[in-house]
Structure formats: C-alpha cells, structure tokens
Short mmCIF file of C-alpha atoms and ligand atoms in Angstrom, two decimals:
data_model
loop_
_atom_site.label_atom_id
_atom_site.label_comp_id
_atom_site.label_asym_id
_atom_site.label_seq_id
_atom_site.Cartn_x
_atom_site.Cartn_y
_atom_site.Cartn_z
CA MET A 92 -44.13 -9.12 15.61
CA ALA A 93 -45.20 -8.77 19.25
CA ASP A 94 -42.88 -7.18 21.82
CA LEU A 95 -41.80 -9.32 24.40
CA PRO A 96 -42.19 -8.42 28.12
CA PRO A 97 -38.74 -7.91 29.90
CA GLU A 98 -38.79 -11.44 31.74
CA LEU A 99 -39.28 -13.20 28.48
CA GLU A 100 -36.74 -11.06 26.75
CA GLU A 101 -34.20 -11.99 29.52
CA GLU A 102 -34.95 -15.63 29.27
CA LEU A 103 -34.60 -15.62 25.48
CA THR A 104 -31.19 -13.77 25.92
CA THR A 105 -29.91 -16.50 28.16
CA LEU A 106 -31.35 -19.36 26.06
CA ASP A 107 -29.63 -17.63 22.94
CA LYS A 108 -26.27 -17.73 24.68
CA ASP A 109 -26.76 -21.39 25.72
CA PHE A 110 -27.70 -22.59 22.36
CA TRP A 111 -25.57 -20.47 19.93
CA VAL A 112 -22.55 -22.34 18.51
CA SER A 113 -19.86 -19.77 17.29
CA GLY A 114 -17.85 -20.45 14.22
CA LYS A 115 -14.76 -20.89 16.55
CA LYS A 116 -16.49 -23.42 18.63
CA LEU A 117 -17.59 -25.25 15.30
CA LYS A 118 -13.92 -25.58 14.40
CA GLU A 119 -12.95 -26.96 17.71
CA ILE A 120 -15.67 -29.54 17.48
CA VAL A 121 -14.66 -30.64 14.07
CA GLN A 122 -11.02 -31.05 15.31
CA ARG A 123 -12.20 -33.39 18.11
CA PHE A 124 -14.53 -35.16 15.77
CA ARG A 125 -11.68 -35.91 13.38
CA GLU A 126 -9.74 -37.51 16.39
CA GLU A 127 -12.67 -39.63 17.17
CA LEU A 128 -13.23 -40.88 13.70
CA ASP A 129 -9.55 -41.74 13.42
CA GLU A 130 -9.72 -43.58 16.74
CA GLY A 131 -12.83 -45.58 15.39
CA LEU A 132 -10.82 -46.52 12.21
CA SER A 133 -7.84 -47.86 14.16
CA LYS A 134 -9.36 -50.08 16.80
CA ASN A 135 -12.71 -51.85 17.73
CA GLY A 136 -14.73 -50.74 20.53
CA GLN A 137 -14.12 -46.91 20.03
CA ASN A 138 -16.74 -44.33 20.89
CA ILE A 139 -17.61 -43.63 17.29
CA PRO A 140 -17.46 -47.21 15.95
CA MET A 141 -16.78 -46.63 12.20
CA ASN A 142 -18.45 -49.72 11.14
CA LEU A 143 -17.15 -51.70 8.23
CA ALA A 144 -20.00 -52.12 5.57
CA TRP A 145 -18.21 -54.53 3.25
CA THR A 146 -19.27 -52.82 0.08
CA GLY A 147 -17.51 -50.61 -2.58
CA LEU A 148 -19.36 -48.12 -4.93
CA PRO A 149 -21.52 -49.53 -7.72
CA SER A 150 -20.35 -49.41 -11.42
CA GLY A 151 -23.76 -48.32 -12.41
CA LYS A 152 -24.52 -51.32 -14.40
CA GLU A 153 -25.87 -53.41 -11.58
CA LYS A 154 -29.01 -55.49 -12.68
CA GLY A 155 -31.65 -57.80 -11.06
CA THR A 156 -34.69 -58.11 -8.89
CA VAL A 157 -34.37 -57.74 -5.02
CA LEU A 158 -36.90 -57.60 -2.29
CA THR A 159 -35.87 -55.04 0.24
CA LEU A 160 -36.91 -54.41 3.89
CA ASP A 161 -36.42 -50.97 5.76
CA LEU A 162 -37.07 -51.03 9.33
CA GLY A 163 -37.56 -47.26 10.12
CA GLY A 164 -38.88 -45.42 13.17
CA THR A 165 -42.54 -45.66 12.36
CA ASN A 166 -42.95 -47.99 9.36
CA LEU A 167 -41.56 -51.20 7.91
CA ARG A 168 -41.22 -50.58 4.17
CA VAL A 169 -41.13 -53.63 1.83
CA CYS A 170 -40.01 -53.00 -1.77
CA LYS A 171 -39.60 -55.00 -4.93
CA VAL A 172 -36.66 -53.17 -6.84
CA THR A 173 -35.73 -54.04 -10.35
CA LEU A 174 -32.39 -52.64 -11.42
CA HIS A 175 -31.79 -52.19 -15.17
CA GLY A 176 -28.31 -51.04 -14.92
CA ASP A 177 -27.44 -49.14 -18.07
CA ARG A 178 -29.69 -51.25 -20.25
CA LYS A 179 -30.34 -49.36 -23.43
CA GLY A 180 -34.04 -48.34 -23.80
CA ALA A 181 -34.83 -48.62 -20.23
CA LYS A 182 -36.42 -45.28 -19.14
CA GLU A 183 -35.35 -45.39 -15.60
CA LYS A 184 -32.22 -47.18 -14.15
CA SER A 185 -34.63 -48.89 -11.59
CA GLU A 186 -38.23 -49.53 -10.91
CA LEU A 187 -39.76 -50.01 -7.50
CA ASP A 188 -42.96 -51.33 -5.95
CA GLN A 189 -43.54 -50.88 -2.45
CA LYS A 190 -45.68 -50.96 0.58
CA GLN A 191 -45.55 -49.52 4.09
CA TYR A 192 -46.84 -51.17 7.17
CA LYS A 193 -47.20 -49.20 10.33
CA LEU A 194 -45.22 -50.53 13.41
CA PRO A 195 -47.43 -51.45 16.27
CA LYS A 196 -47.03 -48.97 19.18
CA ASP A 197 -45.40 -51.49 21.45
CA LEU A 198 -43.08 -53.09 19.18
CA LYS A 199 -40.39 -50.61 19.85
CA THR A 200 -40.17 -51.71 23.33
CA GLY A 201 -41.23 -55.29 23.04
CA ASP A 202 -39.01 -58.46 22.42
CA ALA A 203 -37.06 -59.96 19.54
CA ASP A 204 -39.73 -62.55 18.68
CA GLY A 205 -42.27 -59.86 18.32
CA LEU A 206 -40.10 -57.84 15.89
CA TRP A 207 -39.10 -60.63 13.62
CA THR A 208 -42.70 -62.18 13.59
CA PHE A 209 -43.97 -58.88 12.52
CA ILE A 210 -41.29 -58.52 9.66
CA ALA A 211 -41.83 -61.93 8.44
CA GLU A 212 -45.64 -61.62 8.37
CA LYS A 213 -45.60 -58.29 6.39
CA LEU A 214 -42.91 -59.76 4.08
CA GLU A 215 -45.33 -62.77 3.29
CA ALA A 216 -48.26 -60.15 2.91
CA PHE A 217 -46.34 -58.26 0.49
CA VAL A 218 -45.37 -61.42 -1.66
CA GLN A 219 -49.20 -62.39 -1.63
CA ASP A 220 -50.31 -58.93 -2.38
CA LYS A 221 -48.07 -58.38 -5.34
CA LYS A 222 -48.42 -62.05 -6.49
CA LEU A 223 -44.74 -62.83 -6.32
CA GLY A 224 -45.21 -66.24 -4.84
CA GLU A 225 -44.98 -68.31 -8.02
CA GLU A 226 -41.72 -66.79 -9.19
CA TYR A 227 -39.82 -68.13 -6.23
CA SER A 228 -39.31 -71.48 -4.46
CA LYS A 229 -37.19 -73.07 -1.67
CA GLU A 230 -34.84 -74.16 -4.39
CA LYS A 231 -34.74 -70.78 -5.91
CA PRO A 232 -35.33 -68.36 -3.12
CA MET A 233 -35.91 -64.62 -3.64
CA PRO A 234 -32.89 -62.45 -2.89
CA LEU A 235 -33.61 -60.07 0.12
CA GLY A 236 -31.72 -57.06 1.44
CA PHE A 237 -32.38 -55.65 4.72
CA THR A 238 -31.71 -51.91 5.78
CA PHE A 239 -31.19 -51.99 9.25
CA SER A 240 -30.37 -48.38 10.36
CA TYR A 241 -28.78 -49.18 13.80
CA PRO A 242 -24.97 -49.47 14.75
CA ALA A 243 -24.03 -53.10 13.89
CA THR A 244 -20.67 -54.90 13.71
CA GLN A 245 -20.40 -56.67 10.28
CA ASP A 246 -17.89 -59.54 9.90
CA ARG A 247 -19.26 -59.71 6.32
CA ILE A 248 -22.23 -58.17 4.38
CA ASP A 249 -24.82 -60.71 5.43
CA HIS A 250 -24.05 -60.64 9.05
CA ALA A 251 -24.69 -57.68 11.59
CA VAL A 252 -24.45 -57.84 15.30
CA LEU A 253 -26.44 -55.00 16.80
CA GLN A 254 -24.14 -52.86 19.11
CA THR A 255 -26.83 -50.81 20.92
CA TRP A 256 -30.35 -49.52 19.92
CA THR A 257 -30.61 -45.81 19.15
CA LYS A 258 -33.37 -43.40 18.24
CA GLY A 259 -35.55 -44.55 21.29
CA PHE A 260 -35.86 -48.39 20.35
CA ASP A 261 -35.66 -50.64 23.16
CA ILE A 262 -36.44 -54.06 21.95
CA LYS A 263 -35.10 -56.93 24.29
CA GLY A 264 -32.97 -59.82 22.96
CA VAL A 265 -31.53 -58.19 20.04
CA GLU A 266 -28.43 -56.23 21.26
CA GLY A 267 -25.30 -58.43 21.00
CA ASN A 268 -26.99 -60.65 18.55
CA ASP A 269 -26.76 -61.11 14.77
CA VAL A 270 -30.03 -59.59 13.33
CA ALA A 271 -29.38 -61.46 10.00
CA GLN A 272 -29.35 -64.73 11.63
CA GLN A 273 -32.48 -63.82 13.88
CA LEU A 274 -34.37 -62.83 10.65
CA ARG A 275 -33.36 -65.97 8.78
CA GLU A 276 -34.52 -68.28 11.63
CA LYS A 277 -37.91 -66.49 11.56
CA LEU A 278 -38.13 -66.90 7.83
CA GLU A 279 -37.19 -70.56 8.00
CA GLU A 280 -39.66 -71.12 10.90
CA LYS A 281 -42.35 -69.81 8.67
CA ASN A 282 -41.17 -71.59 5.64
CA LEU A 283 -40.70 -68.34 3.53
CA PRO A 284 -38.36 -68.81 0.54
CA PHE A 285 -35.87 -65.78 0.96
CA GLU A 286 -32.21 -65.66 0.89
CA LEU A 287 -30.93 -62.69 3.12
CA ILE A 288 -28.02 -61.42 0.98
CA CYS A 289 -27.09 -58.16 2.79
CA VAL A 290 -27.63 -55.97 5.84
CA ILE A 291 -26.89 -52.38 5.23
CA ASN A 292 -27.25 -48.99 7.03
CA ASP A 293 -29.42 -46.26 5.69
CA THR A 294 -26.48 -43.96 5.34
CA VAL A 295 -24.61 -46.49 3.26
CA GLY A 296 -27.88 -47.12 1.21
CA ALA A 297 -28.20 -43.33 0.55
CA MET A 298 -24.62 -43.10 -0.77
CA ILE A 299 -24.75 -46.33 -2.97
CA ALA A 300 -28.14 -45.34 -4.57
CA SER A 301 -27.03 -41.82 -5.18
CA ALA A 302 -23.54 -42.95 -6.54
CA TYR A 303 -25.49 -45.26 -9.01
CA ASN A 304 -26.55 -42.14 -10.85
CA ASP A 305 -24.19 -39.36 -9.63
CA PRO A 306 -20.38 -39.99 -9.73
CA LYS A 307 -19.85 -36.91 -7.60
CA THR A 308 -21.37 -38.56 -4.61
CA ILE A 309 -18.93 -38.47 -1.66
CA ILE A 310 -20.97 -39.15 1.23
CA GLY A 311 -24.32 -40.55 2.21
CA ALA A 312 -25.85 -38.72 5.16
CA ILE A 313 -29.20 -38.98 7.19
CA PHE A 314 -30.45 -35.84 8.85
CA GLY A 315 -33.74 -37.17 10.15
CA THR A 316 -34.86 -39.15 13.39
CA GLY A 317 -31.24 -39.90 13.83
CA CYS A 318 -27.98 -38.20 12.49
CA ASN A 319 -25.13 -40.15 10.92
CA ALA A 320 -23.18 -40.47 7.59
CA ALA A 321 -21.19 -43.02 5.53
CA TYR A 322 -18.37 -42.52 3.28
CA MET A 323 -15.67 -44.46 1.31
CA ALA A 324 -12.46 -45.17 3.17
CA SER A 325 -9.18 -46.23 1.71
CA LEU A 326 -8.43 -49.90 3.09
CA SER A 327 -4.89 -48.54 4.12
CA ASP A 328 -6.61 -46.05 6.50
CA ILE A 329 -8.88 -48.73 8.14
CA LYS A 330 -6.14 -50.08 10.60
CA LYS A 331 -8.54 -52.31 12.33
CA LEU A 332 -9.59 -54.23 9.15
CA PRO A 333 -8.34 -57.84 9.38
CA SER A 334 -6.02 -58.67 6.56
CA ASN A 335 -6.97 -60.82 3.69
CA SER A 336 -4.67 -63.62 4.88
CA GLU A 337 -6.25 -63.58 8.31
CA ARG A 338 -9.87 -63.69 6.61
CA THR A 339 -8.85 -66.56 4.47
CA ALA A 340 -7.56 -68.37 7.47
CA ASN A 341 -10.85 -67.82 9.11
CA LYS A 342 -12.68 -69.07 6.09
CA GLN A 343 -14.04 -65.48 5.61
CA HIS A 344 -14.47 -63.93 2.21
CA VAL A 345 -11.58 -61.61 1.24
CA TYR A 346 -12.32 -57.94 0.23
CA THR A 347 -10.83 -57.06 -3.06
CA GLY A 348 -11.59 -53.42 -3.48
CA ASP A 349 -9.14 -50.61 -2.50
CA LYS A 350 -11.92 -48.71 -0.75
CA MET A 351 -14.77 -49.74 1.69
CA ALA A 352 -17.88 -47.94 2.58
CA ILE A 353 -17.81 -47.01 6.50
CA ASN A 354 -20.82 -46.44 8.45
CA CYS A 355 -19.53 -43.90 10.95
CA GLU A 356 -22.41 -44.02 13.56
CA TYR A 357 -21.15 -40.61 14.48
CA GLY A 358 -24.35 -40.03 16.44
CA ALA A 359 -22.15 -41.17 19.42
CA PHE A 360 -19.75 -38.46 18.92
CA ASP A 361 -18.52 -36.85 22.31
CA ASN A 362 -20.21 -39.37 24.55
CA ALA A 363 -17.38 -38.43 26.91
CA HIS A 364 -18.84 -34.89 26.98
CA ARG A 365 -15.59 -33.04 26.23
CA ILE A 366 -16.48 -30.70 23.60
CA LEU A 367 -20.16 -30.32 22.75
CA PRO A 368 -21.87 -27.23 24.42
CA ARG A 369 -24.77 -29.02 26.25
CA THR A 370 -27.53 -27.29 28.01
CA LYS A 371 -29.51 -28.48 30.86
CA PHE A 372 -32.50 -29.57 28.40
CA ASP A 373 -29.99 -31.77 26.74
CA THR A 374 -29.09 -33.34 30.01
CA GLN A 375 -32.72 -33.92 30.67
CA ILE A 376 -33.30 -35.53 27.30
CA ASP A 377 -30.41 -37.92 27.81
CA ALA A 378 -31.43 -38.76 31.39
CA ALA A 379 -34.98 -39.71 30.30
CA SER A 380 -33.87 -41.70 27.29
CA PRO A 381 -33.65 -45.62 27.19
CA ARG A 382 -29.91 -45.45 26.79
CA PRO A 383 -28.52 -42.51 28.88
CA GLY A 384 -24.93 -41.47 28.02
CA GLU A 385 -25.04 -42.69 24.45
CA GLN A 386 -25.69 -40.85 21.11
CA THR A 387 -24.76 -37.45 22.66
CA PHE A 388 -24.20 -35.73 19.26
CA GLU A 389 -27.50 -37.26 17.82
CA LYS A 390 -29.54 -36.02 20.95
CA LEU A 391 -28.29 -32.42 20.23
CA SER A 392 -28.83 -32.50 16.55
CA ALA A 393 -31.29 -35.04 15.14
CA GLY A 394 -35.08 -34.81 14.40
CA LEU A 395 -36.26 -36.95 17.16
CA TYR A 396 -35.13 -34.61 19.77
CA LEU A 397 -35.68 -31.12 18.39
CA GLY A 398 -39.29 -31.12 19.23
CA GLU A 399 -38.45 -32.53 22.53
CA LEU A 400 -35.94 -29.80 23.40
CA PHE A 401 -38.57 -27.14 22.44
CA ARG A 402 -41.09 -28.72 24.53
CA LEU A 403 -38.87 -28.94 27.60
CA ILE A 404 -37.93 -25.19 27.34
CA LEU A 405 -41.65 -24.39 27.39
CA VAL A 406 -42.37 -26.76 30.26
CA ASP A 407 -39.63 -24.97 32.27
CA LEU A 408 -40.98 -21.54 31.63
CA ALA A 409 -44.63 -22.68 32.37
CA ASP A 410 -43.30 -23.95 35.69
CA ARG A 411 -42.00 -20.73 36.45
CA SER A 412 -45.18 -18.99 35.52
CA LEU A 413 -43.57 -17.25 32.67
CA LEU A 414 -45.73 -18.79 30.03
CA PHE A 415 -49.33 -20.14 29.50
CA GLN A 416 -50.42 -18.89 32.93
CA SER A 417 -53.86 -20.06 33.98
CA GLN A 418 -54.01 -22.67 31.02
CA ASP A 419 -54.26 -26.30 31.11
CA THR A 420 -50.62 -27.51 30.23
CA SER A 421 -51.20 -31.32 30.57
CA LYS A 422 -50.75 -31.94 26.91
CA LEU A 423 -47.39 -30.00 26.74
CA ARG A 424 -46.25 -32.23 29.59
CA GLU A 425 -46.39 -35.34 27.70
CA PRO A 426 -42.96 -36.57 26.65
CA TYR A 427 -42.31 -36.40 22.84
CA ALA A 428 -45.67 -34.54 22.26
CA ILE A 429 -44.08 -32.25 19.74
CA ASP A 430 -42.19 -33.49 16.75
CA THR A 431 -39.89 -31.62 14.48
CA SER A 432 -42.44 -30.69 11.99
CA PHE A 433 -44.15 -28.48 14.74
CA LEU A 434 -40.81 -26.46 14.76
CA SER A 435 -40.62 -25.93 11.01
CA HIS A 436 -44.33 -25.04 10.92
CA LEU A 437 -43.64 -22.21 13.27
CA GLU A 438 -40.65 -20.92 11.61
CA ASP A 439 -42.26 -21.08 8.25
CA ASP A 440 -45.48 -19.49 9.26
CA GLU A 441 -46.51 -16.35 7.06
CA SER A 442 -50.18 -16.43 7.91
CA PRO A 443 -51.57 -13.14 9.15
CA ALA A 444 -51.25 -12.79 12.80
CA PHE A 445 -49.68 -16.28 12.79
CA THR A 446 -53.05 -18.24 12.73
CA ALA A 447 -51.33 -21.23 11.43
CA THR A 448 -49.16 -21.29 14.53
CA ARG A 449 -52.09 -20.64 16.76
CA ASP A 450 -54.13 -23.40 15.14
CA LEU A 451 -51.20 -25.71 15.67
CA PHE A 452 -50.83 -24.91 19.43
CA SER A 453 -54.45 -25.56 19.78
CA SER A 454 -54.69 -28.89 17.78
CA THR A 455 -51.46 -30.35 19.24
CA LEU A 456 -51.36 -29.00 22.72
CA SER A 457 -54.73 -27.66 23.53
CA LEU A 458 -53.14 -24.21 24.21
CA THR A 459 -54.06 -20.75 23.10
CA PRO A 460 -51.01 -18.65 23.13
CA THR A 461 -50.85 -14.91 23.65
CA ASP A 462 -48.98 -12.65 21.01
CA PRO A 463 -45.83 -12.79 23.05
CA GLU A 464 -46.08 -16.52 23.60
CA VAL A 465 -46.29 -17.07 19.80
CA GLU A 466 -43.34 -14.78 19.36
CA PHE A 467 -41.24 -16.53 22.05
CA SER A 468 -41.96 -19.88 20.60
CA ARG A 469 -41.03 -18.91 17.13
CA ARG A 470 -37.71 -17.56 18.35
CA ILE A 471 -36.92 -20.89 20.32
CA ALA A 472 -37.81 -22.97 17.34
CA GLU A 473 -35.64 -21.07 15.23
CA MET A 474 -32.62 -21.20 17.98
CA ILE A 475 -33.04 -25.04 18.32
CA ALA A 476 -33.04 -25.56 14.47
CA VAL A 477 -30.07 -23.37 13.90
CA ARG A 478 -27.99 -25.19 16.50
CA GLY A 479 -28.94 -28.47 15.03
CA ALA A 480 -28.02 -27.53 11.45
CA ARG A 481 -24.81 -26.01 12.66
CA LEU A 482 -23.81 -29.19 14.64
CA CYS A 483 -24.87 -31.36 11.59
CA ALA A 484 -22.26 -29.52 9.47
CA CYS A 485 -19.49 -30.70 11.92
CA GLY A 486 -19.89 -34.30 11.19
CA VAL A 487 -19.46 -33.91 7.42
CA ALA A 488 -16.87 -31.27 7.68
CA ALA A 489 -14.73 -33.66 9.76
CA ILE A 490 -15.07 -36.47 7.21
CA CYS A 491 -14.20 -33.90 4.39
CA THR A 492 -11.24 -32.39 6.16
CA LYS A 493 -9.89 -35.80 7.27
CA GLU A 494 -10.00 -37.20 3.83
CA GLY A 495 -8.92 -34.09 1.96
CA ILE A 496 -12.24 -33.76 0.17
CA ARG A 497 -12.93 -30.32 -1.17
CA GLU A 498 -15.81 -30.78 -3.38
CA GLY A 499 -18.58 -33.17 -4.22
CA HIS A 500 -22.17 -34.06 -3.25
CA VAL A 501 -23.38 -35.10 0.30
CA ALA A 502 -26.44 -37.29 -0.72
CA ALA A 503 -28.72 -36.42 2.14
CA ASP A 504 -31.99 -37.92 3.24
CA GLY A 505 -34.31 -37.65 6.43
CA SER A 506 -37.03 -35.63 7.67
CA VAL A 507 -34.92 -32.78 8.72
CA ALA A 508 -32.91 -32.38 5.53
CA ASN A 509 -36.04 -32.69 3.32
CA LYS A 510 -38.83 -30.92 5.35
CA HIS A 511 -37.17 -28.24 7.11
CA PRO A 512 -36.88 -25.44 4.76
CA LYS A 513 -33.95 -23.65 6.07
CA PHE A 514 -31.87 -26.42 7.15
CA LYS A 515 -29.72 -26.67 3.95
CA ARG A 516 -28.85 -22.90 4.00
CA ARG A 517 -27.97 -23.08 7.59
CA TRP A 518 -25.96 -26.16 7.03
CA ALA A 519 -23.95 -24.64 4.06
CA ASP A 520 -23.31 -21.49 6.10
CA ALA A 521 -21.77 -23.44 8.80
CA MET A 522 -19.74 -25.59 6.37
CA GLY A 523 -18.47 -22.31 4.97
CA GLU A 524 -17.49 -21.00 8.32
CA ILE A 525 -15.65 -24.19 9.15
CA LEU A 526 -13.89 -24.56 5.86
CA GLY A 527 -13.28 -20.81 5.20
CA TRP A 528 -15.21 -20.39 2.05
CA GLU A 529 -15.51 -16.97 0.94
CA ASP A 530 -18.79 -15.60 -0.08
CA GLY A 531 -19.47 -15.98 -3.79
CA ASP A 532 -15.95 -16.97 -4.52
CA GLY A 533 -17.30 -19.65 -6.90
CA ALA A 534 -14.84 -22.29 -5.66
CA ALA A 535 -15.77 -25.79 -5.85
CA ARG A 536 -18.07 -26.81 -2.86
CA ILE A 537 -19.36 -29.57 -0.86
CA GLU A 538 -23.02 -29.57 -1.50
CA ILE A 539 -26.03 -31.37 -0.13
CA THR A 540 -28.02 -33.08 -2.81
CA SER A 541 -31.22 -35.07 -2.20
CA ALA A 542 -30.22 -38.63 -1.83
CA GLU A 543 -31.67 -41.41 -4.18
CA ASP A 544 -33.79 -44.03 -2.30
CA GLY A 545 -31.20 -45.71 -0.25
CA SER A 546 -33.19 -48.24 1.77
CA GLY A 547 -34.89 -49.47 -1.55
CA VAL A 548 -32.71 -49.04 -4.50
CA GLY A 549 -29.49 -48.58 -2.61
CA CYS A 550 -30.06 -51.72 -0.72
CA ALA A 551 -31.02 -53.64 -3.84
CA ILE A 552 -27.83 -52.43 -5.60
CA VAL A 553 -25.67 -53.76 -2.59
CA ALA A 554 -27.45 -57.04 -2.96
CA ALA A 555 -26.90 -57.15 -6.69
CA MET A 556 -23.03 -56.45 -6.10
CA GLU A 557 -22.82 -59.22 -3.57
CA ILE A 558 -24.63 -61.74 -5.70
CA GLU A 559 -22.42 -60.76 -8.65
CA ARG A 560 -19.24 -61.09 -6.19
CA ARG A 561 -20.37 -64.67 -5.34
CA GLY A 562 -20.77 -65.63 -8.86
CA GLY A 563 -24.12 -66.93 -8.00
CA ALA A 564 -22.67 -69.46 -5.72
CA LYS A 565 -23.15 -69.58 -2.00
CA GLU A 566 -20.43 -69.03 0.39
C1 GLC B 1083 -28.99 -43.58 14.07
C2 GLC B 1083 -28.47 -45.00 13.80
C3 GLC B 1083 -27.86 -44.90 12.60
C4 GLC B 1083 -28.63 -44.39 11.60
C5 GLC B 1083 -29.14 -43.01 11.78
C6 GLC B 1083 -30.01 -42.33 10.90
O1 GLC B 1083 -27.91 -42.81 14.41
O2 GLC B 1083 -27.81 -45.48 15.01
O3 GLC B 1083 -27.55 -46.37 12.28
O4 GLC B 1083 -27.78 -44.18 10.27
O5 GLC B 1083 -29.75 -43.00 13.26
O6 GLC B 1083 -31.22 -43.07 10.69
#
C-alpha cells in the first residue's frame, strides 16, 4: 500500500469523519425511523408513505400460469411463470421462461405514451417469440402481473397511482395517474388479450416469492439501484386502512386477512433532514437529481448514488489540484460516469500492484492514477460503501424493533446486496450494534438471505392468489 502525501491524508481524515456513522448515531436514526414508519401507517400523505399492497403471504400451494412484466432501471423483463404449488412429482415449485429488453436511453425522460407503447410492443414480441398466442384469446385473456417498483397508492391490487418517480426516472404524464389503467388502455388499443391482475412493488415480490419456499421470511428488501423494504403488518396497526364496511359501501373488495403486506417506500426517510448525517456531496447529488428534496435516505445508501458520490469526491479534489494533476479529467466530469460495481472492484482488487484498479480507471475514465491516487480511491470506495451498508441496516432494524421481531430472514435482492462482497457482513455488524447482539452469543438473529425471484415468481404468486380470491369471477 502506498503512503499518502500529507495533504491527501488530511483530506481523508476529514472525509472519514463526515462519512462515519457511529453506533450511537445509528440508534438515533432507528428511533426516528420508527416514528416515521408509524406516522405513515396512521395517515395518508406522510413522508414515508407505507403503501398498502393488498396481499397476504402465500400458502405455498398457489398454482397457475401468469405472464409478468418487470420495469427495472435498465431493462424490461417479461416472464412466463408456471407455479406448481406443492404438486407431487414436480421438481421445482415454479418454472420460468423469460426475456429481457433493453430500455431505450430516452425512455426514462420521455412521456407516458412512449413508455406504455414500448411495454406493449415487447409483451407482444414475447408472446410471438414463445408462441403463446394460440393459448389465449379475447374471451380467455392471459393473466398478467406487473412489478412496478416505484411508490404507488393502491386502493386495490389491480390499481396503482404513481406518487412520484424515483431512481432518476422522469417520465411525463404518469405521476398522479393509475399505471394499471394506462397500461390496460394501451393493451386494448393494440388489441392484446391480457388481463392485468395485479401491480406489485419489487420488495413485496421478494417477500412473497421467498415466503413461498421459506416460512422464516419476515421482510423483503431491495438493496440495489434503490433502497426499500416490505413486511407484513397487522391490520389493527394500519390505522389509515378503511374499514371493511366503508369499503363495501364504496363497492371495493373487502380484505379478509389479519395481516397485509406494506411497501414502506422508506427511501423517503428523513426528507425533512432532521437526523441523517449528510455531506456536501449528498447535497450536490440531491440538487442535481430530477426530484430534489425527495428520497433522502435512498440518495445516501442506494446503488444508483454510491458511484456518483465517489465521482463527486474525486472531482472536488481534482478541482483543488490534489488529484490527477495534468491529466484530462473530462470523463470523470460526466455525471453518473461511475457505477457501484466500480467501487466493489476497487475494494476487491487483490491483483499485484492493483493492476485491475488501474485498468478500470483507464477504461472507464481514461485516467492513469499514481500509487497514492489508487490508495486514496480505494479508501474512499470503502468509506462510501461502509456508510451505505450501515444506513441500510437502520431501515430493517426500525421495522424489526417496531414489530418486536427478533429472528427471521430478510429476503434481499438488488445489485448492492448481491454483488458487493462485503455488504452483508457490514450490514450484519451494524444490525448487531443497533440491536445489541453479543459477538458469537448464538442467539437467534435477523439474517439476510438471497431473495427468490420477486418480480417474476413473486408477482405470479400474488396474481394466482388474487385469481383464487376472485373465485375466477371478475370484480
Ligand atoms: C425505490 C422505489 C421503490 C423500490 C426501490 C427498490 O426506492 O421507490 O418502489 O422498491 O427503489 O427498487
């Protein structure tokens, strides 16, 4: 490891101080987090919306074939999912056939019609490709589930009014509208025989798909481009839930379970900036985002922003002639030029003299870092990832302490959880600090497990439960 010159050492000490979140601070954050979760359950329009998801947990016996759509940050994924339930002789509980379609670059900032046309066309292409057309008709439409991983108000499971775009999306004409209705209209316009049964969030999908196989599942969490979780809340705790008699009067379906999945949307935690330790780089990210002031927690902890934080720190130091002197930093100056995988590669690099890191700097940014610059970059990559993982623990710890949950599985998905090698250990360390776990005490724990496919299998299970609830009849 190279020694750092004193001026870089000094910068690092300051950054370390700004980015380190102590165990004491984590506990204070969790305390405030719990208050915001409670506020969201009691009234509509609160900072953390605690969106009702209108589904219970699966029995594990759900069966049927469903097409599912998943609108991710870079791809649209279409799947045909066949659920076998607990059928004897079936090797797997579910089968899946899928295709991914890359989202066109300008779709994220385009308009609603562009979005729905793209989705309908790809759905049609999938049906042709997989030769599914003959199995369905206008009289017998294909059941369709939609994983829409943005905050949405749901009055029932096949309805979802987008509250606000997150994760850098900015498509005009969708916020404030029912995405289920917009999709349905496009499918009708194109004469496509689908019946949209459910709209779900990715966190709900992760929880349901995992609970289908693992009864210890307590939470579905995404640590990826965005950061969010879902859990099962007792109906008596959801103070804002309209009563069944009000729902009957409004001709809405009644909900018969004693618990309901809640999509917390806790990426919006602390939008009032009361507790999270924000650095000047976090402020910069927020100001340059399409929705300044929103998703404060997510902007500090989720994958979309970790690489950008790293880039902004390097730019700041380059501007002050502390890094990359007399090199062309134009690529480094492009917003979002670095993604989270860059950081994990740096932290993971065990190649002699860090050649892998140097290659990455050269191929991504056309920079040739000196030894101290390599060392400095590695230390910042670590600092940013550690802060992210420690903050991610706060959301889950808030749900668990609020619900009195002491053990179980947090079914997690997303690029940070899956691809960042040290994330899980750092997350678990922070959980231990918050919840007071003693090292090696063997006590039952809250553990991260790899979620089953939420947006494919999870979405299909929710659709199958809903079809069953309707008894085959339409509402
Ligand atoms: C953002 C979205 C949320 C989603 C999360 C993870 O926070 O608002 O709906 O669950 O990202 O994808």
